[in-house]
mmCIF file of C-alpha atoms and ligand atoms in Angstrom:
data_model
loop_
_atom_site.group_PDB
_atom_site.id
_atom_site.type_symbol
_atom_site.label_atom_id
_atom_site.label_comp_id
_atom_site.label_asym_id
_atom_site.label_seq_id
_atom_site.Cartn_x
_atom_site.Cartn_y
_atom_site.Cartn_z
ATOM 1 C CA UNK A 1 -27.478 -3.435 0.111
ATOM 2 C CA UNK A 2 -24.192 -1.620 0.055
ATOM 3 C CA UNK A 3 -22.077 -0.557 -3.688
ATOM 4 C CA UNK A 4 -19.440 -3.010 -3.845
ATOM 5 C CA UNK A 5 -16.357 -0.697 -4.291
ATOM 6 C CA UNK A 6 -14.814 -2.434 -7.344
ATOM 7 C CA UNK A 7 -11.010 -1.968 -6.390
ATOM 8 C CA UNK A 8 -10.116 -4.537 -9.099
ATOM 9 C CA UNK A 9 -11.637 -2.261 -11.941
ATOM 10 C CA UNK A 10 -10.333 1.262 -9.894
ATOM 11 C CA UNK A 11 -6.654 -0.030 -10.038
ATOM 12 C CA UNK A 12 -7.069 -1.146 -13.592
ATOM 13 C CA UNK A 13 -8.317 2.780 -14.320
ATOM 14 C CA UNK A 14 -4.938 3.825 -12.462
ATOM 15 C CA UNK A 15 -3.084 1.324 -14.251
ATOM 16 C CA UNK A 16 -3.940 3.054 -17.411
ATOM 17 C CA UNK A 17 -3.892 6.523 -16.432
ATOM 18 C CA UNK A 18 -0.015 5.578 -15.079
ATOM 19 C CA UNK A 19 0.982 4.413 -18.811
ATOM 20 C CA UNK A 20 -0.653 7.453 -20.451
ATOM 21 C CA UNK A 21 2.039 9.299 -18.348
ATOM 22 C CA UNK A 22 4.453 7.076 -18.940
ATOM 23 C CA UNK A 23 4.069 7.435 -22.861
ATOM 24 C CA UNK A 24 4.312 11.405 -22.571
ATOM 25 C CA UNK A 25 7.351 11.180 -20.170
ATOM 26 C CA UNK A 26 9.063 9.247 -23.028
ATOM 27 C CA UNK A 27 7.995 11.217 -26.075
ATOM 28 C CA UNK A 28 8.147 14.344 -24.275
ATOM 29 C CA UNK A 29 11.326 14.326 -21.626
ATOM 30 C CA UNK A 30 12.881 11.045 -23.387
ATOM 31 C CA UNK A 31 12.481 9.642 -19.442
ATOM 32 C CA UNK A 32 11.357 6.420 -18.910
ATOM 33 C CA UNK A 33 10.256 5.953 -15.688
ATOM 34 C CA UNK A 34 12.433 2.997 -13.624
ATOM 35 C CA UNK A 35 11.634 0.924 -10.456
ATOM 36 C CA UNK A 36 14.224 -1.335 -8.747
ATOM 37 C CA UNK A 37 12.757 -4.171 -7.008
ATOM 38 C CA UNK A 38 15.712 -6.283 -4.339
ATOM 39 C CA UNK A 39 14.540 -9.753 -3.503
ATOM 40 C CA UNK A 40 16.438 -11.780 -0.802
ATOM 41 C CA UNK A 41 15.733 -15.369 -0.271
ATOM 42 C CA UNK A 42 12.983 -17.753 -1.436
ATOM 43 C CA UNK A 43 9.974 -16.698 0.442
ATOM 44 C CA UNK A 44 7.178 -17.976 -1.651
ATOM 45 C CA UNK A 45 4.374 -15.000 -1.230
ATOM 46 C CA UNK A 46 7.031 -12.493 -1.583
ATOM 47 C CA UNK A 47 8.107 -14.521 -5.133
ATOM 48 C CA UNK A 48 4.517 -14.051 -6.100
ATOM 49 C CA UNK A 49 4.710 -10.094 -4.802
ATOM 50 C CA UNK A 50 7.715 -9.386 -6.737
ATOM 51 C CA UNK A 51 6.704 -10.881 -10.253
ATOM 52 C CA UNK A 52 3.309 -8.925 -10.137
ATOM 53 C CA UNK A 53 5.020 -5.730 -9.876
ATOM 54 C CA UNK A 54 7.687 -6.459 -11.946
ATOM 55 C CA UNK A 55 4.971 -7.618 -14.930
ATOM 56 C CA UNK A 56 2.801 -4.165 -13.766
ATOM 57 C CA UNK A 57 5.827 -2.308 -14.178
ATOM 58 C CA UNK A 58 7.158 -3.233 -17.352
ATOM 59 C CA UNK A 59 3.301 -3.461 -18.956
ATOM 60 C CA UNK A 60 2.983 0.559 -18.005
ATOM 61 C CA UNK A 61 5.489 1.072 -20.024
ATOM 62 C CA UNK A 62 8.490 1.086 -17.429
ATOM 63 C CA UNK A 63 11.945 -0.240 -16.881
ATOM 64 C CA UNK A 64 11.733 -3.106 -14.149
ATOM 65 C CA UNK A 65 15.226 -3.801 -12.894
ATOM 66 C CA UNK A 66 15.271 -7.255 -10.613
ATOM 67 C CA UNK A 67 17.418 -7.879 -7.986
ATOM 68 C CA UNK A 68 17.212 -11.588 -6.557
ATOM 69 C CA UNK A 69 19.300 -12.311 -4.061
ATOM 70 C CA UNK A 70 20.354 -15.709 -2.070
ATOM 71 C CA UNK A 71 19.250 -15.471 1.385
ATOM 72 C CA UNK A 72 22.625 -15.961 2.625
ATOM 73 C CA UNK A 73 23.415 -11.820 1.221
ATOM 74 C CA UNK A 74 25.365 -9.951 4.173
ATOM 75 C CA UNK A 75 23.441 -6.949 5.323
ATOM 76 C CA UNK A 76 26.784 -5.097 4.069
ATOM 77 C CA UNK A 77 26.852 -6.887 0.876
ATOM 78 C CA UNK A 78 22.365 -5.368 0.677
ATOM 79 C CA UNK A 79 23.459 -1.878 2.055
ATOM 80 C CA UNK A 80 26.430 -2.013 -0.787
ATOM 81 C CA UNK A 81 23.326 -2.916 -3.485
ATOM 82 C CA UNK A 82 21.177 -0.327 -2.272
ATOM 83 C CA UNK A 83 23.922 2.626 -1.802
ATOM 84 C CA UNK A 84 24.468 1.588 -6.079
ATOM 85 C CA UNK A 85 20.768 1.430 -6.949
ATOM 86 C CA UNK A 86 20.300 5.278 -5.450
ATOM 87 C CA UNK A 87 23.791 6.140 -7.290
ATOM 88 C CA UNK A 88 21.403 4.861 -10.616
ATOM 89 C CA UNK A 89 20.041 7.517 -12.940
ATOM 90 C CA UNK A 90 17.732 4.744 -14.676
ATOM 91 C CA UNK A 91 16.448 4.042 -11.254
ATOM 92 C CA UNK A 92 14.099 6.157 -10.300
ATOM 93 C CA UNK A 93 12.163 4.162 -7.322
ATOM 94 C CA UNK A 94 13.634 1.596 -4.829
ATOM 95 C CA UNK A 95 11.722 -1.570 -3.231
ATOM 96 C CA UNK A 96 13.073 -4.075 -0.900
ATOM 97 C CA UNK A 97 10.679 -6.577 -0.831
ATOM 98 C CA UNK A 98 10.100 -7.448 3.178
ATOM 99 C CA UNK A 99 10.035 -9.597 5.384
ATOM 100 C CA UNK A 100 13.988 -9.654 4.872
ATOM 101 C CA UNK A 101 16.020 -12.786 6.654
ATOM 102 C CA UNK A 102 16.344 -11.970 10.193
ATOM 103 C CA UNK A 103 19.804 -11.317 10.177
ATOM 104 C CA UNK A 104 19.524 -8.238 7.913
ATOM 105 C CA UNK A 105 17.877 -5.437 10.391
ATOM 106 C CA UNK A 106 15.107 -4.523 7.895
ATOM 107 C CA UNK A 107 14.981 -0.598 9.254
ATOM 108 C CA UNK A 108 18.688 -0.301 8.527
ATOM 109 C CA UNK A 109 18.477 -1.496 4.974
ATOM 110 C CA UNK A 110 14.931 1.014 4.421
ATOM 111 C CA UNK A 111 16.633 4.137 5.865
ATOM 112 C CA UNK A 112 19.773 3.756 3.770
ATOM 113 C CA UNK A 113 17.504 4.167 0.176
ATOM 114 C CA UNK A 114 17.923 7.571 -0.902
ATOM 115 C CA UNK A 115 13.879 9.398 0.085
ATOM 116 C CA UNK A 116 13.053 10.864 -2.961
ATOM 117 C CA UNK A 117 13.731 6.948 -4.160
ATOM 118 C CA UNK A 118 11.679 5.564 -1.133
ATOM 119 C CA UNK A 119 8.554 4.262 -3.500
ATOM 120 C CA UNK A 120 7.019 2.417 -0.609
ATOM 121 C CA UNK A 121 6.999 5.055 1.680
ATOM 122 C CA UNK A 122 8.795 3.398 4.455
ATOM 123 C CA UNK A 123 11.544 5.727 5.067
ATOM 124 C CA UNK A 124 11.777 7.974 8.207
ATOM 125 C CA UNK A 125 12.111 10.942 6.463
ATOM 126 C CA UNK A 126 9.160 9.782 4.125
ATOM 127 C CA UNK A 127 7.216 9.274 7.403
ATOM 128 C CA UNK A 128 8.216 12.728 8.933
ATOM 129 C CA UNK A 129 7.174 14.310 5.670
ATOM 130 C CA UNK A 130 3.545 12.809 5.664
ATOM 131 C CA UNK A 131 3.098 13.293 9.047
ATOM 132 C CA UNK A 132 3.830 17.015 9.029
ATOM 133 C CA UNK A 133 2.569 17.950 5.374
ATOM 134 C CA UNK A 134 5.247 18.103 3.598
ATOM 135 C CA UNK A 135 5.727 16.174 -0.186
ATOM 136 C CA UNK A 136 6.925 12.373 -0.009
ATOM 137 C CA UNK A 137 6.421 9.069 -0.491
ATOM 138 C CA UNK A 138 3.840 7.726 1.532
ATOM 139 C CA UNK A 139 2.855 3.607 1.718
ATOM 140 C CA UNK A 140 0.936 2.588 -1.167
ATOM 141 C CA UNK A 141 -1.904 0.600 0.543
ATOM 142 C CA UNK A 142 -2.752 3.648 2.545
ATOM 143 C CA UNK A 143 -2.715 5.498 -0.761
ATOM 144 C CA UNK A 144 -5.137 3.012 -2.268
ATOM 145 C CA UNK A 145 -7.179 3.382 0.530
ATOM 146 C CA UNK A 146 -8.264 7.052 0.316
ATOM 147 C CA UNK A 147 -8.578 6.140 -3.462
ATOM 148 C CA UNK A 148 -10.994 3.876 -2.892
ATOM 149 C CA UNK A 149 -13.016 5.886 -0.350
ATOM 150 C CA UNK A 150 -12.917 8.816 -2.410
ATOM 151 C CA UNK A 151 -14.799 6.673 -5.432
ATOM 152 C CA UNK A 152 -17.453 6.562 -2.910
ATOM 153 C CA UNK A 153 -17.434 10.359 -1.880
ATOM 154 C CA UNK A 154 -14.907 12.719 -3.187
ATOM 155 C CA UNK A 155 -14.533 15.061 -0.642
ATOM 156 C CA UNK A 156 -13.946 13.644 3.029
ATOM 157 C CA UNK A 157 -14.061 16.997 4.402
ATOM 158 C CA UNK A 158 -15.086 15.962 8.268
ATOM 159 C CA UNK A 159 -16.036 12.357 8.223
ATOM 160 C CA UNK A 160 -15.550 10.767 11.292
ATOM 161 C CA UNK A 161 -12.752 7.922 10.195
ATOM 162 C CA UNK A 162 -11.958 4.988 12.506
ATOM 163 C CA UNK A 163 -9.004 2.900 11.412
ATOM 164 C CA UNK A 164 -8.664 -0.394 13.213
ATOM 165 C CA UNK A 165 -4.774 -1.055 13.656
ATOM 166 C CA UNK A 166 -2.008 1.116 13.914
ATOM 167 C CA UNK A 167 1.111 -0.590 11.834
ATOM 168 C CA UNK A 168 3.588 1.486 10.127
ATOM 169 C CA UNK A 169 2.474 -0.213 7.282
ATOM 170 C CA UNK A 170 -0.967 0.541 7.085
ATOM 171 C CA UNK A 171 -2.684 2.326 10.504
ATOM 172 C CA UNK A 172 -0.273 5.273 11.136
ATOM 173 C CA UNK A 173 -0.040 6.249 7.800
ATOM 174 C CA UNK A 174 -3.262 6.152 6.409
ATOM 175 C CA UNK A 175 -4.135 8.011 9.738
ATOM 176 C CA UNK A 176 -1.950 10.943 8.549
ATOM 177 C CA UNK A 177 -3.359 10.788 4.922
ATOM 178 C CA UNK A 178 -6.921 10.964 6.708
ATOM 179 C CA UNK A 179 -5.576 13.440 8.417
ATOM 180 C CA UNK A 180 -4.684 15.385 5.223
ATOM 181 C CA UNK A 181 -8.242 14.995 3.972
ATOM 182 C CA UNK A 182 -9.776 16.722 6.967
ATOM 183 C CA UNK A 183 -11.202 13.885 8.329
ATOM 184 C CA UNK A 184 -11.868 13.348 11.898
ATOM 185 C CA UNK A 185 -9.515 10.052 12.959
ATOM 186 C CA UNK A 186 -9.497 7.545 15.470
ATOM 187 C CA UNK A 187 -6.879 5.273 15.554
ATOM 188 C CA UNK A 188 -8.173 1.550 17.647
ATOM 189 C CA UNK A 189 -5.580 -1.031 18.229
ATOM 190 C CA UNK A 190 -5.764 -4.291 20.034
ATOM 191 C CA UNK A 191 -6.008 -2.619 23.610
ATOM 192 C CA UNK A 192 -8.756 -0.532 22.496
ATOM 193 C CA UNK A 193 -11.734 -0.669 24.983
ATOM 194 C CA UNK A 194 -15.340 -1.144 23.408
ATOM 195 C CA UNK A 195 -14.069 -1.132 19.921
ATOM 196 C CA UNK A 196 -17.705 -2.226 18.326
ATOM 197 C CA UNK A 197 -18.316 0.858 19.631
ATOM 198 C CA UNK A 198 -15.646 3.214 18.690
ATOM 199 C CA UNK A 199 -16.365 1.496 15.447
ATOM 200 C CA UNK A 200 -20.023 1.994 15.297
ATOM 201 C CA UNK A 201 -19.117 6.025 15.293
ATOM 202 C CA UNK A 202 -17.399 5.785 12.056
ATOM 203 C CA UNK A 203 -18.712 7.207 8.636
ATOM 204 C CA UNK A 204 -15.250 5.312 7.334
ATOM 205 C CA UNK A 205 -14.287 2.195 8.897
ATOM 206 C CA UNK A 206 -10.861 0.888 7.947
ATOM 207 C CA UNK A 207 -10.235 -2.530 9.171
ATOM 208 C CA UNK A 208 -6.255 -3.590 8.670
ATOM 209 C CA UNK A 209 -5.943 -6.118 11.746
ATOM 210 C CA UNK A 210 -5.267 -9.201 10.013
ATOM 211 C CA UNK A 211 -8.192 -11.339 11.767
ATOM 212 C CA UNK A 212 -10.694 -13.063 10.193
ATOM 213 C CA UNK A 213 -14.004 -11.585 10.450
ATOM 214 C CA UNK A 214 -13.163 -9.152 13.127
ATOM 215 C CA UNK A 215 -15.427 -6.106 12.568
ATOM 216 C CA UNK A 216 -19.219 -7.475 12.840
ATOM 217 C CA UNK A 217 -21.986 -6.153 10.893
ATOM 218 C CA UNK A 218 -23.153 -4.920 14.005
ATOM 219 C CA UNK A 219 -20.085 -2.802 14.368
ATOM 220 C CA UNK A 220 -21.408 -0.853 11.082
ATOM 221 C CA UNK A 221 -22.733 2.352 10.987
ATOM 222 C CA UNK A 222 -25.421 1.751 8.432
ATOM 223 C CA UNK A 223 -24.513 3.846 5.404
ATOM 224 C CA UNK A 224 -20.452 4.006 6.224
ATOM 225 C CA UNK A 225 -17.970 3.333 3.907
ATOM 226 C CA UNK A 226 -16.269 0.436 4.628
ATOM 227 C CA UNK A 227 -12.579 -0.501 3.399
ATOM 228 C CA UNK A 228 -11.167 -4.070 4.312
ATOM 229 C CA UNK A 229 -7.491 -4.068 4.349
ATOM 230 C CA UNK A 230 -7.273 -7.594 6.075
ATOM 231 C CA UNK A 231 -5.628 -10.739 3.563
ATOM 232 C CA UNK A 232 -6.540 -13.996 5.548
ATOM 233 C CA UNK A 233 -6.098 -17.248 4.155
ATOM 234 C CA UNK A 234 -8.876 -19.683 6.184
ATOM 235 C CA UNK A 235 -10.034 -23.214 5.202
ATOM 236 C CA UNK A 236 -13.804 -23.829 4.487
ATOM 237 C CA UNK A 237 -15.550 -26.534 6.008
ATOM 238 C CA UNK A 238 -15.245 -28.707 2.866
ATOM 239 C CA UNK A 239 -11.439 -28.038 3.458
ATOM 240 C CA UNK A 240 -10.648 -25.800 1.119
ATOM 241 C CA UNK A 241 -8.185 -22.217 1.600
ATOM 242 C CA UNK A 242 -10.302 -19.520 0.653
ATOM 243 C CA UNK A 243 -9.022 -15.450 1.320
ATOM 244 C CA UNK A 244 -11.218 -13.333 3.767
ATOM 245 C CA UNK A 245 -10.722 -9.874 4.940
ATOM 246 C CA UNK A 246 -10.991 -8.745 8.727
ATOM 247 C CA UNK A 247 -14.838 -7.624 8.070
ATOM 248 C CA UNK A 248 -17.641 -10.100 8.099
ATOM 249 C CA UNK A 249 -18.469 -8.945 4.777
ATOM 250 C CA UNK A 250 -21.589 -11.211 4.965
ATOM 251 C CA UNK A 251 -23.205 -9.372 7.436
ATOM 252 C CA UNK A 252 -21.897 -5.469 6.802
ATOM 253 C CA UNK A 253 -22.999 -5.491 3.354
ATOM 254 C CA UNK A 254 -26.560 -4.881 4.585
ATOM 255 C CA UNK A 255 -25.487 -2.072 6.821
ATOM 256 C CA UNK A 256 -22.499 -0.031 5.426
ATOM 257 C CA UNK A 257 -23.300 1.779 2.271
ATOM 258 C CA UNK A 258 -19.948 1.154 0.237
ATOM 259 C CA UNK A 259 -17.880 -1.595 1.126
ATOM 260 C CA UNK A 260 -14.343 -3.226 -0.633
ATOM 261 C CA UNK A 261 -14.272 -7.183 -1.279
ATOM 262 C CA UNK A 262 -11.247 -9.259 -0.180
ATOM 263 C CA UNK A 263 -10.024 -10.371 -2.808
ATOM 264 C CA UNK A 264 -10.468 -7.177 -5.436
ATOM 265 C CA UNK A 265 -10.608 -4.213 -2.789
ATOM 266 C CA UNK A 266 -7.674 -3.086 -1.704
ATOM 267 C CA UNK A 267 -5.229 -5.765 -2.749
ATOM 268 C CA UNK A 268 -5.144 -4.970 -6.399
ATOM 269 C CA UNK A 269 -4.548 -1.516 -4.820
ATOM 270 C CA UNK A 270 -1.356 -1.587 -3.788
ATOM 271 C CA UNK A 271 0.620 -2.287 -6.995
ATOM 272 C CA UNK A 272 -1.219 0.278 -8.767
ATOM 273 C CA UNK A 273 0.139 3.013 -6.604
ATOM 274 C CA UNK A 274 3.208 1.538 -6.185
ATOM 275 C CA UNK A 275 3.503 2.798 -10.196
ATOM 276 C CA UNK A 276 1.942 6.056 -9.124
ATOM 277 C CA UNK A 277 4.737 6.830 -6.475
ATOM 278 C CA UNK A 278 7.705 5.565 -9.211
ATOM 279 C CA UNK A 279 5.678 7.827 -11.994
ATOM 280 C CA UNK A 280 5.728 10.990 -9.229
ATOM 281 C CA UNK A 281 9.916 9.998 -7.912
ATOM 282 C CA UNK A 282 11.192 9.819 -11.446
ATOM 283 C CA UNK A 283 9.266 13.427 -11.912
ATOM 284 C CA UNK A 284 10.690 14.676 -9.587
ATOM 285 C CA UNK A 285 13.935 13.731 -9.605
ATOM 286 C CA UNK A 286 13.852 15.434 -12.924
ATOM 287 C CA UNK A 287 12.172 18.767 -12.085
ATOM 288 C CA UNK A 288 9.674 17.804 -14.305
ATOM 289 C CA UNK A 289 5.994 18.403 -13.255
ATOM 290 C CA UNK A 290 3.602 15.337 -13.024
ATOM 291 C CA UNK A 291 2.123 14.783 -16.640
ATOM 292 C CA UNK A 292 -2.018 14.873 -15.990
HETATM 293 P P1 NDP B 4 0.134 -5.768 11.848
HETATM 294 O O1 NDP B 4 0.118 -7.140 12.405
HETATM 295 O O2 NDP B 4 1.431 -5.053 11.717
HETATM 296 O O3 NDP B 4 -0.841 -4.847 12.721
HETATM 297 C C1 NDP B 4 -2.095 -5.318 13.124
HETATM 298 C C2 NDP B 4 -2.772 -4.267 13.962
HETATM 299 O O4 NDP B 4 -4.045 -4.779 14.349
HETATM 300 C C3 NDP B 4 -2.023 -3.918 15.241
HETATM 301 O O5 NDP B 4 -2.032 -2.530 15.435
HETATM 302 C C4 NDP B 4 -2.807 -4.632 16.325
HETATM 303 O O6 NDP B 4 -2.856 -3.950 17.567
HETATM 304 C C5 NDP B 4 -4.202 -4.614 15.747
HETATM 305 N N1 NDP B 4 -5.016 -5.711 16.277
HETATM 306 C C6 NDP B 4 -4.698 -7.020 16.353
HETATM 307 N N2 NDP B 4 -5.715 -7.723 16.918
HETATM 308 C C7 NDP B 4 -6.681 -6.824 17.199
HETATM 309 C C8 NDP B 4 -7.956 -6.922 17.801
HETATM 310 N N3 NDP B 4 -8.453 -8.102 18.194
HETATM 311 N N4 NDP B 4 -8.674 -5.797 17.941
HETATM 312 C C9 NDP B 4 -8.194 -4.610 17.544
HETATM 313 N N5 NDP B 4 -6.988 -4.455 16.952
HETATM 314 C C10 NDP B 4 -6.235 -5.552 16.797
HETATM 315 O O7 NDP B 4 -0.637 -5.871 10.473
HETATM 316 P P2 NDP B 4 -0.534 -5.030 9.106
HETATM 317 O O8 NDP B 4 -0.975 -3.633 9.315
HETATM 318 O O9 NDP B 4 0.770 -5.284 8.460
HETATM 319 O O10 NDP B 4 -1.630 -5.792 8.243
HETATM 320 C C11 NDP B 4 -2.978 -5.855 8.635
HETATM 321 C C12 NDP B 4 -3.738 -6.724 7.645
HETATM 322 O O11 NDP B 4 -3.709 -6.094 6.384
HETATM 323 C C13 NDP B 4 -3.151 -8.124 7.428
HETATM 324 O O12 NDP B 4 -4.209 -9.027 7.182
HETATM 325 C C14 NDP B 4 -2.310 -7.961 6.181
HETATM 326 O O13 NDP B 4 -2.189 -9.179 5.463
HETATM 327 C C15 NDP B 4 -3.157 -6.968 5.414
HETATM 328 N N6 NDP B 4 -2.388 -6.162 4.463
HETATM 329 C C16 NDP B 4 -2.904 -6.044 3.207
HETATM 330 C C17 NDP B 4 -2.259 -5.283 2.267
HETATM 331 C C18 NDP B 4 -2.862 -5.146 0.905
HETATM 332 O O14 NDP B 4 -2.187 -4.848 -0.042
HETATM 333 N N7 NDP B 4 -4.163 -5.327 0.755
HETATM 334 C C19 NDP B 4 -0.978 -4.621 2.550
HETATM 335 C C20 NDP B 4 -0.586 -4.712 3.936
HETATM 336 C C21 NDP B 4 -1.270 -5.481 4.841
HETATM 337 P P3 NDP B 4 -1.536 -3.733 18.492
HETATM 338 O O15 NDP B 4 -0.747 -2.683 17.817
HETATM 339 O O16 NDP B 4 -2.114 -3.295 19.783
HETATM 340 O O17 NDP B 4 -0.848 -5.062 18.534
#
């Protein structure tokens, strides 16, 4: 049967490590860490989104600085917020909480946050940084990710990797992360041919598809690590919602050696880092080297 990777319990660990820092930035460099998070509109999952990191924030110690906006903001009127918020000394990392209304162009308002404030990782120049090697911001689910693989095994020196879906989001840059680690990677996507058996080479499966029980246990190489990045919201047959991930956990727990649950893989993940990468921007920003 395969180790449940506890991502609930790893992101508390993270959690705590974060305010440690956070507590010796303040006593030692009177800097206290600050993240900016811009809501616009009513969307009730993003609601949800927002006041989880701006509770995470604040409880590792941080400033939290909320922005709701009415969904009826100009895209001038956002790119007027954002061009303040990177003008901000106390504001050390940036998030605009997406999907934005559609008639803000989403890439416009990402790529006008100053990089170095870019805490989700989002911006081109964050994304021609990781992809080339050099220091950024890169996504925080991706981030979680390798954290939670490298619970299982530290080093990933030359593990074969296959990442199912290629979103900017999640695929592409956890590709270039795996990358980083010396892994082998394989990138499958929805044209992929045979993909039970691209998968069934993998010594790391990443599933981030965003379908229910995609990946079979079948699909498994028995004694991979498997990470489930899918959130799907299905009803039972006695008609209640219940949240699944894109692997038919049922059936891959017997085969993979290490696998994340959905809910408490990588969900509780995401957050977490999302502290790390405002932690890392404020240090920087300060010339101040990242407290251990
Ligand atoms: P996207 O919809 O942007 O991308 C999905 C990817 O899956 C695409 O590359 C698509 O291929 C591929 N795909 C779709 N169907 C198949 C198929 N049948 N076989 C193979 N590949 C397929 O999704 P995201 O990356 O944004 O999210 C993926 C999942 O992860 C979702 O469930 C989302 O909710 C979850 N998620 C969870 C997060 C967390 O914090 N835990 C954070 C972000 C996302 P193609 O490109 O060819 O269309």
């Amino acid at each position: 049967m395969a180790q449940i990777i506890d991502g609930k319990a790893i992101a508390a660990e993270i959690r705590q490590h974060i305010a440690n820092q956070v507590q010796f930035l303040k006593t030692n460099h009177n800097l206290t860490p600050g993240l900016s998070v811009v809501l616009i509109g009513e969307n009730p999952a993003s609601q949800v989104y927002v006041r989880n990191k701006v509770i995470q924030t604040t409880n590792a110690g941080m400033n939290s600085f909320h922005h709701q906006k009415d969904a009826t903001i100009s895209e001038t009127e956002t790119l007027d917020l954002i061009d303040q918020l990177n003008a901000d000394a106390q504001v050390n990392g940036i998030l605009v909480q997406l999907p934005l209304p559609a008639h803000i162009n989403a890439d416009k308002i990402i790529n006008a946050i100053e990089p170095d404030k870019d805490v989700d990782g989002f911006h081109v120049v964050n994304t021609g940084r990781l992809t080339i090697g050099l220091q950024g911001m890169a996504p925080c689910t991706p981030l979680g990710c390798v954290e939670l693989m490298k619970s299982v095994k530290a080093d990933l020196t030359g593990c074969n990797a296959v990442i199912v879906g290629r979103s900017n989001i999640v695929g592409k840059p956890l590709a270039a992360l795996l990358l980083r680690e010396h892994c082998t990677v394989t990138i499958a996507h929805s044209r992929t041919k045979k993909l039970n058996e691209v998968c069934m080479g993998a010594d790391i499966l990443v599933a981030a598809v965003g379908q229910p029980n995609l990946v079979k246990g079948s699909w498994v190489k028995p004694g991979a690590t498997v990470i489930d990045v899918g959130i799907n919201r299905i009803e039972t047959e006695s008609g209640k919602m219940k949240l699944v991930g894109d692997v038919n956990f049922a059936e891959a727990q017997h085969v993979a050696g290490a696998i994340t649950p959905v809910p408490g893989g990588v969900g509780p993940m995401t957050i977490a880092l999302l502290l790390q990468n405002t932690v890392r921007a404020a240090c920087m920003q300060h010339g101040i080297p990242l407290p251990d």
